Amino acid sequence: MKKITYCFVIAAVLAASLMSFSANAATEKNSASDKNWMMRFRGIAVVPQEDASTTIGGNVEIDNTVVPEVDFSYFFTKNWAAELILATTPHDATATAGNIDLGSVWLLPPTLTMQYHMDPVDGWKPYVGAGVNYTIFYNEDKGPAINSIKYDNSFGPALQAGVDYDLKNGWFLNFDVKKIWINTDVKINGGAIRADVDIVLG
């Protein structure tokens, strides 16, 4: 069984990021619990950096993806928060040896992190985080070269770093980078070909 390692970059692209409303900066008439929430809408880029080999030879290439993402943060204090991100990404896979189409698959990696937000400086508020992800593989398309393909779901750690820029009146601009570790067993042609796949998003 060959091990395949994929490396992805997942970032909330600054130029594509939407402004985010923060209940943390809402008016005083809101309850104290309402002010602890922040919701972001972002565009994220998923950029594979592959280092892979398969039993059919050659490397595996996975295409880039840009998708929308939504996340929710709850602030326990002004510095400590928990964030849940929700996004799903489609990816096409190709074996470079013979340019063999390995089909496509969708990833749904809900990720929960605990964050430390530093005190703001001139409107900039950096943060770091660590947590876990549970990745669901679905809607597999086997492509024309194989009979079937199946990805097992995965549980793994996650790291992140980012910064919010305060645009005032409860709006922020955000830049964020995450690294998410995913491991999945892949069964091709009913298990005739197997691979232990390590995917690093980030």
PDB file of C-alpha atoms in Angstrom:
ATOM      1  CA  MET A   1       0.000   0.000   0.000  1.00  0.00           C
ATOM      2  CA  LYS A   2       1.461   3.305  -1.058  1.00  0.00           C
ATOM      3  CA  LYS A   3       1.060   6.433   1.002  1.00  0.00           C
ATOM      4  CA  ILE A   4      -0.086   9.541  -0.862  1.00  0.00           C
ATOM      5  CA  THR A   5       0.518  12.941   0.665  1.00  0.00           C
ATOM      6  CA  TYR A   6      -1.293  16.062  -0.519  1.00  0.00           C
ATOM      7  CA  CYS A   7      -0.527  19.554   0.749  1.00  0.00           C
ATOM      8  CA  PHE A   8      -3.186  22.247   0.342  1.00  0.00           C
ATOM      9  CA  VAL A   9      -3.183  25.945   1.101  1.00  0.00           C
ATOM     10  CA  ILE A  10      -6.505  27.169   2.494  1.00  0.00           C
ATOM     11  CA  ALA A  11      -6.717  30.920   2.931  1.00  0.00           C
ATOM     12  CA  ALA A  12      -9.382  33.528   3.175  1.00  0.00           C
ATOM     13  CA  VAL A  13      -8.053  35.660   0.346  1.00  0.00           C
ATOM     14  CA  LEU A  14      -7.851  39.279   1.460  1.00  0.00           C
ATOM     15  CA  ALA A  15      -8.963  40.731  -1.870  1.00  0.00           C
ATOM     16  CA  ALA A  16     -11.935  38.351  -2.041  1.00  0.00           C
ATOM     17  CA  SER A  17     -12.948  38.534   1.601  1.00  0.00           C
ATOM     18  CA  LEU A  18     -16.295  40.075   2.404  1.00  0.00           C
ATOM     19  CA  MET A  19     -16.741  42.459   5.287  1.00  0.00           C
ATOM     20  CA  SER A  20     -17.918  40.666   8.386  1.00  0.00           C
ATOM     21  CA  PHE A  21     -20.595  41.830  10.817  1.00  0.00           C
ATOM     22  CA  SER A  22     -19.607  41.356  14.424  1.00  0.00           C
ATOM     23  CA  ALA A  23     -22.246  41.205  17.137  1.00  0.00           C
ATOM     24  CA  ASN A  24     -19.310  41.819  19.449  1.00  0.00           C
ATOM     25  CA  ALA A  25     -19.474  45.465  18.362  1.00  0.00           C
ATOM     26  CA  ALA A  26     -23.257  45.796  18.222  1.00  0.00           C
ATOM     27  CA  THR A  27     -25.249  48.501  19.941  1.00  0.00           C
ATOM     28  CA  GLU A  28     -25.727  48.559  23.696  1.00  0.00           C
ATOM     29  CA  LYS A  29     -29.374  47.535  23.478  1.00  0.00           C
ATOM     30  CA  ASN A  30     -28.336  43.999  22.517  1.00  0.00           C
ATOM     31  CA  SER A  31     -27.938  41.497  25.328  1.00  0.00           C
ATOM     32  CA  ALA A  32     -24.480  40.671  26.662  1.00  0.00           C
ATOM     33  CA  SER A  33     -24.611  37.180  25.145  1.00  0.00           C
ATOM     34  CA  ASP A  34     -25.434  38.605  21.676  1.00  0.00           C
ATOM     35  CA  LYS A  35     -22.289  40.725  21.772  1.00  0.00           C
ATOM     36  CA  ASN A  36     -20.085  37.628  22.059  1.00  0.00           C
ATOM     37  CA  TRP A  37     -20.795  36.383  18.524  1.00  0.00           C
ATOM     38  CA  MET A  38     -18.986  37.102  15.260  1.00  0.00           C
ATOM     39  CA  MET A  39     -20.030  35.778  11.840  1.00  0.00           C
ATOM     40  CA  ARG A  40     -17.847  35.975   8.735  1.00  0.00           C
ATOM     41  CA  PHE A  41     -18.528  35.418   5.030  1.00  0.00           C
ATOM     42  CA  ARG A  42     -15.332  34.756   3.113  1.00  0.00           C
ATOM     43  CA  GLY A  43     -13.975  33.532  -0.183  1.00  0.00           C
ATOM     44  CA  ILE A  44     -11.377  30.805   0.369  1.00  0.00           C
ATOM     45  CA  ALA A  45      -8.715  29.497  -1.996  1.00  0.00           C
ATOM     46  CA  VAL A  46      -7.750  25.828  -1.734  1.00  0.00           C
ATOM     47  CA  VAL A  47      -4.395  25.388  -3.504  1.00  0.00           C
ATOM     48  CA  PRO A  48      -2.999  21.821  -3.620  1.00  0.00           C
ATOM     49  CA  GLN A  49       0.749  21.250  -3.234  1.00  0.00           C
ATOM     50  CA  GLU A  50       1.046  17.576  -4.102  1.00  0.00           C
ATOM     51  CA  ASP A  51       3.799  15.090  -3.327  1.00  0.00           C
ATOM     52  CA  ALA A  52       2.148  11.817  -4.223  1.00  0.00           C
ATOM     53  CA  SER A  53       2.722   8.460  -5.843  1.00  0.00           C
ATOM     54  CA  THR A  54       0.298   5.696  -6.690  1.00  0.00           C
ATOM     55  CA  THR A  55       0.488   2.000  -7.454  1.00  0.00           C
ATOM     56  CA  ILE A  56      -0.137   2.842 -11.100  1.00  0.00           C
ATOM     57  CA  GLY A  57       2.972   5.046 -11.117  1.00  0.00           C
ATOM     58  CA  GLY A  58       3.645   8.754 -11.235  1.00  0.00           C
ATOM     59  CA  ASN A  59       2.351  11.588  -9.105  1.00  0.00           C
ATOM     60  CA  VAL A  60      -1.233  12.685  -8.490  1.00  0.00           C
ATOM     61  CA  GLU A  61      -2.383  16.185  -9.366  1.00  0.00           C
ATOM     62  CA  ILE A  62      -5.375  17.840  -7.669  1.00  0.00           C
ATOM     63  CA  ASP A  63      -6.888  21.019  -9.034  1.00  0.00           C
ATOM     64  CA  ASN A  64      -7.243  24.346  -7.217  1.00  0.00           C
ATOM     65  CA  THR A  65     -10.618  25.486  -5.908  1.00  0.00           C
ATOM     66  CA  VAL A  66     -12.118  28.818  -4.822  1.00  0.00           C
ATOM     67  CA  VAL A  67     -15.382  28.582  -2.860  1.00  0.00           C
ATOM     68  CA  PRO A  68     -17.467  30.633  -0.405  1.00  0.00           C
ATOM     69  CA  GLU A  69     -17.165  29.923   3.326  1.00  0.00           C
ATOM     70  CA  VAL A  70     -19.062  30.904   6.447  1.00  0.00           C
ATOM     71  CA  ASP A  71     -17.766  30.734  10.002  1.00  0.00           C
ATOM     72  CA  PHE A  72     -19.029  31.548  13.476  1.00  0.00           C
ATOM     73  CA  SER A  73     -16.935  32.659  16.462  1.00  0.00           C
ATOM     74  CA  TYR A  74     -18.034  32.842  20.088  1.00  0.00           C
ATOM     75  CA  PHE A  75     -15.936  35.028  22.411  1.00  0.00           C
ATOM     76  CA  PHE A  76     -15.686  33.690  25.966  1.00  0.00           C
ATOM     77  CA  THR A  77     -13.577  36.751  26.839  1.00  0.00           C
ATOM     78  CA  LYS A  78     -12.197  39.623  24.761  1.00  0.00           C
ATOM     79  CA  ASN A  79      -9.153  37.459  23.893  1.00  0.00           C
ATOM     80  CA  TRP A  80     -10.439  33.850  23.847  1.00  0.00           C
ATOM     81  CA  ALA A  81     -12.890  32.522  21.269  1.00  0.00           C
ATOM     82  CA  ALA A  82     -14.056  29.300  19.605  1.00  0.00           C
ATOM     83  CA  GLU A  83     -14.549  29.254  15.827  1.00  0.00           C
ATOM     84  CA  LEU A  84     -16.495  26.815  13.646  1.00  0.00           C
ATOM     85  CA  ILE A  85     -15.885  26.966   9.884  1.00  0.00           C
ATOM     86  CA  LEU A  86     -18.243  25.524   7.288  1.00  0.00           C
ATOM     87  CA  ALA A  87     -17.298  25.094   3.634  1.00  0.00           C
ATOM     88  CA  THR A  88     -17.234  22.362   1.022  1.00  0.00           C
ATOM     89  CA  THR A  89     -14.823  22.018  -1.905  1.00  0.00           C
ATOM     90  CA  PRO A  90     -14.799  19.927  -5.108  1.00  0.00           C
ATOM     91  CA  HIS A  91     -11.528  18.494  -6.445  1.00  0.00           C
ATOM     92  CA  ASP A  92     -10.518  16.677  -9.617  1.00  0.00           C
ATOM     93  CA  ALA A  93      -7.673  14.143  -9.382  1.00  0.00           C
ATOM     94  CA  THR A  94      -5.375  13.010 -12.193  1.00  0.00           C
ATOM     95  CA  ALA A  95      -2.531  10.473 -12.239  1.00  0.00           C
ATOM     96  CA  THR A  96       0.310  12.101 -14.157  1.00  0.00           C
ATOM     97  CA  ALA A  97       1.546   8.761 -15.523  1.00  0.00           C
ATOM     98  CA  GLY A  98      -0.554   8.396 -18.649  1.00  0.00           C
ATOM     99  CA  ASN A  99      -2.702  11.392 -17.677  1.00  0.00           C
ATOM    100  CA  ILE A 100      -5.276   9.042 -16.118  1.00  0.00           C
ATOM    101  CA  ASP A 101      -8.488  10.667 -14.895  1.00  0.00           C
ATOM    102  CA  LEU A 102      -9.117   9.537 -11.288  1.00  0.00           C
ATOM    103  CA  GLY A 103     -12.450  11.330 -11.112  1.00  0.00           C
ATOM    104  CA  SER A 104     -13.522  13.913  -8.554  1.00  0.00           C
ATOM    105  CA  VAL A 105     -14.649  14.129  -4.942  1.00  0.00           C
ATOM    106  CA  TRP A 106     -16.183  16.744  -2.630  1.00  0.00           C
ATOM    107  CA  LEU A 107     -14.670  17.474   0.805  1.00  0.00           C
ATOM    108  CA  LEU A 108     -16.723  18.785   3.732  1.00  0.00           C
ATOM    109  CA  PRO A 109     -14.243  19.514   6.560  1.00  0.00           C
ATOM    110  CA  PRO A 110     -16.105  21.262   9.425  1.00  0.00           C
ATOM    111  CA  THR A 111     -13.344  22.544  11.715  1.00  0.00           C
ATOM    112  CA  LEU A 112     -13.565  23.751  15.315  1.00  0.00           C
ATOM    113  CA  THR A 113     -10.687  25.785  16.738  1.00  0.00           C
ATOM    114  CA  MET A 114      -9.944  27.549  20.016  1.00  0.00           C
ATOM    115  CA  GLN A 115      -8.437  30.959  19.294  1.00  0.00           C
ATOM    116  CA  TYR A 116      -6.406  33.558  21.136  1.00  0.00           C
ATOM    117  CA  HIS A 117      -7.071  37.082  19.840  1.00  0.00           C
ATOM    118  CA  MET A 118      -4.379  39.630  20.655  1.00  0.00           C
ATOM    119  CA  ASP A 119      -5.266  43.154  21.713  1.00  0.00           C
ATOM    120  CA  PRO A 120      -5.865  45.412  18.671  1.00  0.00           C
ATOM    121  CA  VAL A 121      -3.187  47.797  17.410  1.00  0.00           C
ATOM    122  CA  ASP A 122      -4.310  50.579  15.031  1.00  0.00           C
ATOM    123  CA  GLY A 123      -7.369  48.523  14.074  1.00  0.00           C
ATOM    124  CA  TRP A 124      -5.435  45.293  13.450  1.00  0.00           C
ATOM    125  CA  LYS A 125      -6.277  42.315  15.668  1.00  0.00           C
ATOM    126  CA  PRO A 126      -4.153  39.193  15.010  1.00  0.00           C
ATOM    127  CA  TYR A 127      -5.122  35.759  16.315  1.00  0.00           C
ATOM    128  CA  VAL A 128      -3.909  32.165  16.380  1.00  0.00           C
ATOM    129  CA  GLY A 129      -5.886  28.978  16.869  1.00  0.00           C
ATOM    130  CA  ALA A 130      -5.738  25.203  17.190  1.00  0.00           C
ATOM    131  CA  GLY A 131      -8.420  22.533  17.108  1.00  0.00           C
ATOM    132  CA  VAL A 132      -9.859  19.557  15.245  1.00  0.00           C
ATOM    133  CA  ASN A 133     -11.600  18.734  11.983  1.00  0.00           C
ATOM    134  CA  TYR A 134     -13.872  15.930  10.826  1.00  0.00           C
ATOM    135  CA  THR A 135     -13.717  15.600   7.045  1.00  0.00           C
ATOM    136  CA  ILE A 136     -16.539  13.996   5.093  1.00  0.00           C
ATOM    137  CA  PHE A 137     -15.880  12.790   1.538  1.00  0.00           C
ATOM    138  CA  TYR A 138     -18.968  12.638  -0.659  1.00  0.00           C
ATOM    139  CA  ASN A 139     -20.291  12.723  -4.221  1.00  0.00           C
ATOM    140  CA  GLU A 140     -17.361  10.696  -5.554  1.00  0.00           C
ATOM    141  CA  ASP A 141     -17.155  10.516  -9.343  1.00  0.00           C
ATOM    142  CA  LYS A 142     -14.955   7.613 -10.419  1.00  0.00           C
ATOM    143  CA  GLY A 143     -14.088   9.042 -13.821  1.00  0.00           C
ATOM    144  CA  PRO A 144     -13.765   6.992 -17.030  1.00  0.00           C
ATOM    145  CA  ALA A 145     -10.514   5.173 -16.171  1.00  0.00           C
ATOM    146  CA  ILE A 146     -11.684   3.139 -13.126  1.00  0.00           C
ATOM    147  CA  ASN A 147     -14.756   1.178 -12.073  1.00  0.00           C
ATOM    148  CA  SER A 148     -15.281   2.585  -8.550  1.00  0.00           C
ATOM    149  CA  ILE A 149     -13.627   4.742  -5.895  1.00  0.00           C
ATOM    150  CA  LYS A 150     -14.400   5.247  -2.192  1.00  0.00           C
ATOM    151  CA  TYR A 151     -12.863   7.638   0.379  1.00  0.00           C
ATOM    152  CA  ASP A 152     -13.237   7.001   4.136  1.00  0.00           C
ATOM    153  CA  ASN A 153     -14.086   9.958   6.378  1.00  0.00           C
ATOM    154  CA  SER A 154     -11.310  11.420   8.530  1.00  0.00           C
ATOM    155  CA  PHE A 155     -10.658  13.016  11.938  1.00  0.00           C
ATOM    156  CA  GLY A 156      -7.549  15.147  12.532  1.00  0.00           C
ATOM    157  CA  PRO A 157      -5.961  18.279  14.037  1.00  0.00           C
ATOM    158  CA  ALA A 158      -6.032  21.848  12.708  1.00  0.00           C
ATOM    159  CA  LEU A 159      -3.981  25.039  13.122  1.00  0.00           C
ATOM    160  CA  GLN A 160      -4.699  28.588  12.014  1.00  0.00           C
ATOM    161  CA  ALA A 161      -3.421  32.153  12.061  1.00  0.00           C
ATOM    162  CA  GLY A 162      -5.128  35.299  10.905  1.00  0.00           C
ATOM    163  CA  VAL A 163      -5.942  38.933  11.465  1.00  0.00           C
ATOM    164  CA  ASP A 164      -9.093  41.061  11.549  1.00  0.00           C
ATOM    165  CA  TYR A 165      -8.997  44.725  10.533  1.00  0.00           C
ATOM    166  CA  ASP A 166     -11.653  46.880  12.172  1.00  0.00           C
ATOM    167  CA  LEU A 167     -13.575  48.920   9.579  1.00  0.00           C
ATOM    168  CA  LYS A 168     -15.734  50.382  12.377  1.00  0.00           C
ATOM    169  CA  ASN A 169     -19.468  50.071  13.048  1.00  0.00           C
ATOM    170  CA  GLY A 170     -19.218  46.310  13.547  1.00  0.00           C
ATOM    171  CA  TRP A 171     -17.555  45.470  10.196  1.00  0.00           C
ATOM    172  CA  PHE A 172     -14.185  43.791   9.702  1.00  0.00           C
ATOM    173  CA  LEU A 173     -11.870  42.754   6.888  1.00  0.00           C
ATOM    174  CA  ASN A 174     -10.255  39.357   7.483  1.00  0.00           C
ATOM    175  CA  PHE A 175      -7.228  37.363   6.322  1.00  0.00           C
ATOM    176  CA  ASP A 176      -6.889  33.778   7.560  1.00  0.00           C
ATOM    177  CA  VAL A 177      -4.704  30.744   6.832  1.00  0.00           C
ATOM    178  CA  LYS A 178      -5.469  27.239   8.109  1.00  0.00           C
ATOM    179  CA  LYS A 179      -3.577  23.954   8.106  1.00  0.00           C
ATOM    180  CA  ILE A 180      -5.823  20.895   8.410  1.00  0.00           C
ATOM    181  CA  TRP A 181      -4.523  17.323   8.613  1.00  0.00           C
ATOM    182  CA  ILE A 182      -6.684  14.680   6.928  1.00  0.00           C
ATOM    183  CA  ASN A 183      -6.064  10.948   6.533  1.00  0.00           C
ATOM    184  CA  THR A 184      -8.299   8.720   4.435  1.00  0.00           C
ATOM    185  CA  ASP A 185      -8.184   5.152   3.115  1.00  0.00           C
ATOM    186  CA  VAL A 186      -9.032   5.128  -0.585  1.00  0.00           C
ATOM    187  CA  LYS A 187     -10.429   2.001  -2.220  1.00  0.00           C
ATOM    188  CA  ILE A 188     -10.325   1.804  -6.019  1.00  0.00           C
ATOM    189  CA  ASN A 189     -12.186  -0.841  -8.040  1.00  0.00           C
ATOM    190  CA  GLY A 190     -13.841  -2.326  -4.964  1.00  0.00           C
ATOM    191  CA  GLY A 191     -10.584  -2.485  -2.990  1.00  0.00           C
ATOM    192  CA  ALA A 192      -8.441  -4.088  -5.692  1.00  0.00           C
ATOM    193  CA  ILE A 193      -6.266  -0.966  -5.400  1.00  0.00           C
ATOM    194  CA  ARG A 194      -5.907   0.734  -2.007  1.00  0.00           C
ATOM    195  CA  ALA A 195      -4.094   3.822  -0.791  1.00  0.00           C
ATOM    196  CA  ASP A 196      -3.511   5.406   2.599  1.00  0.00           C
ATOM    197  CA  VAL A 197      -3.925   9.072   1.754  1.00  0.00           C
ATOM    198  CA  ASP A 198      -2.561  11.871   3.952  1.00  0.00           C
ATOM    199  CA  ILE A 199      -3.945  15.303   3.066  1.00  0.00           C
ATOM    200  CA  VAL A 200      -2.628  18.464   4.668  1.00  0.00           C
ATOM    201  CA  LEU A 201      -4.911  21.427   4.060  1.00  0.00           C
ATOM    202  CA  GLY A 202      -2.796  24.463   4.686  1.00  0.00           C
TER     203      GLY A 202
END
